[in-house]
Amino acid sequence: MIDASAWVPQRRKRVFIVGFRDCVSFDFKHLARPKTSPTLADILHGTDEAPEFPYTVSIRGNTRVDERYTLSNHLWQYLQDYATKHSKKGNGFGCSVFSANDVARTLSARYHKDGSEILIAQRGKNPRRLTPRECARLMGFDALESKQTVIPVSDTQAYRQFGNSVVVPLVDAIAREMIPGSCVLRNSRRHRERSCSRSCC
């Protein structure tokens, strides 16, 4: 089981299974990990980035997240009451509000419902959901590309898809660690094929 928090700012533990037909020296312990652990500040929209409709808008020269991602008073109160009710019962259900310096909980496919598992604190107003672009970054989709990942679907579908996805840079690290073993098997196969062809001549 690997926690993706070394690659992206969320605690996301998942089981990965790698198989080779023959024995090779692959070991998950050898995965190349980033030197520093990321925080939400690395994936949240910045005031100096170019506005991206419909997620962000420009206000007096600064980029801001569109207000539609801020929770309404009604929804925010509901989530707080829900958390309080379950806290009294000893349950762990409820909403989680994070700052830019934090590492988030796991992004899930149900995020489109109310965003309660990862809410972002805002000064002077209710917390907000992540935008689909921030969810893409949270899953590492923009980490390995020079261009941003195209999101051609609605917010609801985007939240579902990113919540069901794997963390891209983690899978990339696993694939890179697999390459030496794959090359050994390929060279071994070529050697056997050459030996077979000589013996058949």
PDB file of N, CA and C in Angstrom, residues 2 15 17 20 22 32 46 62 65-68 85 88 91 113 115 126 130 133 149 154 158 168 177 195 199:
ATOM      1  N   ILE A   2       0.588   2.195  -0.881  1.00  0.00           N
ATOM      2  CA  ILE A   2       1.398   3.404  -1.015  1.00  0.00           C
ATOM      3  C   ILE A   2       0.526   4.634  -0.789  1.00  0.00           C
ATOM      4  N   VAL A  15      -3.529   0.265  -2.998  1.00  0.00           N
ATOM      5  CA  VAL A  15      -2.726  -0.927  -3.240  1.00  0.00           C
ATOM      6  C   VAL A  15      -2.348  -0.982  -4.721  1.00  0.00           C
ATOM      7  N   ILE A  17      -0.201  -3.372  -7.561  1.00  0.00           N
ATOM      8  CA  ILE A  17       0.365  -4.705  -7.793  1.00  0.00           C
ATOM      9  C   ILE A  17       1.130  -4.685  -9.115  1.00  0.00           C
ATOM     10  N   PHE A  20       5.736  -9.542 -13.002  1.00  0.00           N
ATOM     11  CA  PHE A  20       6.635  -9.909 -14.092  1.00  0.00           C
ATOM     12  C   PHE A  20       6.568 -11.424 -14.269  1.00  0.00           C
ATOM     13  N   ASP A  22       9.028 -13.387 -15.151  1.00  0.00           N
ATOM     14  CA  ASP A  22      10.233 -13.953 -14.551  1.00  0.00           C
ATOM     15  C   ASP A  22      10.689 -13.087 -13.388  1.00  0.00           C
ATOM     16  N   ALA A  32      11.306   6.426  -6.899  1.00  0.00           N
ATOM     17  CA  ALA A  32      11.858   7.775  -6.787  1.00  0.00           C
ATOM     18  C   ALA A  32      10.776   8.701  -6.241  1.00  0.00           C
ATOM     19  N   GLY A  46      -3.774  30.471  -8.041  1.00  0.00           N
ATOM     20  CA  GLY A  46      -3.028  31.621  -7.537  1.00  0.00           C
ATOM     21  C   GLY A  46      -3.564  32.922  -8.096  1.00  0.00           C
ATOM     22  N   ASN A  62      -6.409  40.682 -10.321  1.00  0.00           N
ATOM     23  CA  ASN A  62      -6.077  39.461  -9.587  1.00  0.00           C
ATOM     24  C   ASN A  62      -7.031  38.336  -9.962  1.00  0.00           C
ATOM     25  N   VAL A  65     -11.114  32.663  -7.514  1.00  0.00           N
ATOM     26  CA  VAL A  65     -12.004  31.531  -7.789  1.00  0.00           C
ATOM     27  C   VAL A  65     -13.435  32.048  -7.879  1.00  0.00           C
ATOM     28  N   ASP A  66     -14.170  31.583  -8.881  1.00  0.00           N
ATOM     29  CA  ASP A  66     -15.546  32.012  -9.082  1.00  0.00           C
ATOM     30  C   ASP A  66     -16.390  31.738  -7.830  1.00  0.00           C
ATOM     31  N   GLU A  67     -17.284  32.652  -7.530  1.00  0.00           N
ATOM     32  CA  GLU A  67     -18.095  32.573  -6.302  1.00  0.00           C
ATOM     33  C   GLU A  67     -18.993  31.339  -6.250  1.00  0.00           C
ATOM     34  N   ARG A  68     -19.261  30.730  -7.384  1.00  0.00           N
ATOM     35  CA  ARG A  68     -20.157  29.570  -7.366  1.00  0.00           C
ATOM     36  C   ARG A  68     -19.551  28.379  -6.636  1.00  0.00           C
ATOM     37  N   LYS A  85     -23.441  16.481  14.907  1.00  0.00           N
ATOM     38  CA  LYS A  85     -24.305  15.353  15.268  1.00  0.00           C
ATOM     39  C   LYS A  85     -23.526  14.045  15.327  1.00  0.00           C
ATOM     40  N   LYS A  88     -20.886  13.781  18.237  1.00  0.00           N
ATOM     41  CA  LYS A  88     -21.482  13.404  19.523  1.00  0.00           C
ATOM     42  C   LYS A  88     -21.707  11.904  19.611  1.00  0.00           C
ATOM     43  N   ASN A  91     -18.742   9.205  15.786  1.00  0.00           N
ATOM     44  CA  ASN A  91     -18.447   8.858  14.397  1.00  0.00           C
ATOM     45  C   ASN A  91     -17.480   9.867  13.790  1.00  0.00           C
ATOM     46  N   LYS A 113     -21.137  15.972  -4.772  1.00  0.00           N
ATOM     47  CA  LYS A 113     -22.374  16.136  -4.003  1.00  0.00           C
ATOM     48  C   LYS A 113     -22.357  17.381  -3.123  1.00  0.00           C
ATOM     49  N   GLY A 115     -18.830  18.381  -1.638  1.00  0.00           N
ATOM     50  CA  GLY A 115     -17.435  18.767  -1.449  1.00  0.00           C
ATOM     51  C   GLY A 115     -16.961  18.709  -0.017  1.00  0.00           C
ATOM     52  N   ASN A 126     -17.643  31.940   3.781  1.00  0.00           N
ATOM     53  CA  ASN A 126     -17.743  30.484   3.900  1.00  0.00           C
ATOM     54  C   ASN A 126     -16.637  29.793   3.102  1.00  0.00           C
ATOM     55  N   LEU A 130     -13.107  22.719  -4.049  1.00  0.00           N
ATOM     56  CA  LEU A 130     -12.059  22.783  -5.058  1.00  0.00           C
ATOM     57  C   LEU A 130     -12.716  22.936  -6.422  1.00  0.00           C
ATOM     58  N   ARG A 133     -10.270  22.141 -11.975  1.00  0.00           N
ATOM     59  CA  ARG A 133      -8.851  22.321 -12.301  1.00  0.00           C
ATOM     60  C   ARG A 133      -7.980  21.971 -11.103  1.00  0.00           C
ATOM     61  N   THR A 149      -4.267  19.842 -18.534  1.00  0.00           N
ATOM     62  CA  THR A 149      -5.189  18.802 -18.972  1.00  0.00           C
ATOM     63  C   THR A 149      -6.505  19.440 -19.397  1.00  0.00           C
ATOM     64  N   SER A 154     -18.711  18.488 -17.659  1.00  0.00           N
ATOM     65  CA  SER A 154     -19.290  19.319 -16.605  1.00  0.00           C
ATOM     66  C   SER A 154     -18.517  19.147 -15.302  1.00  0.00           C
ATOM     67  N   ALA A 158     -16.487  15.880 -14.029  1.00  0.00           N
ATOM     68  CA  ALA A 158     -15.057  16.054 -13.748  1.00  0.00           C
ATOM     69  C   ALA A 158     -14.729  15.594 -12.335  1.00  0.00           C
ATOM     70  N   VAL A 168      -1.309  10.431 -10.983  1.00  0.00           N
ATOM     71  CA  VAL A 168      -0.481  10.256 -12.176  1.00  0.00           C
ATOM     72  C   VAL A 168       1.013  10.170 -11.869  1.00  0.00           C
ATOM     73  N   GLU A 177      10.218   2.590 -12.447  1.00  0.00           N
ATOM     74  CA  GLU A 177      10.932   1.570 -11.679  1.00  0.00           C
ATOM     75  C   GLU A 177      10.794   0.200 -12.345  1.00  0.00           C
ATOM     76  N   SER A 195      19.339 -18.134 -29.514  1.00  0.00           N
ATOM     77  CA  SER A 195      19.867 -19.473 -29.230  1.00  0.00           C
ATOM     78  C   SER A 195      19.018 -20.537 -29.910  1.00  0.00           C
ATOM     79  N   SER A 199      20.206 -23.208 -32.886  1.00  0.00           N
ATOM     80  CA  SER A 199      20.113 -24.661 -32.690  1.00  0.00           C
ATOM     81  C   SER A 199      19.256 -25.317 -33.767  1.00  0.00           C
TER      82      SER A 199
END
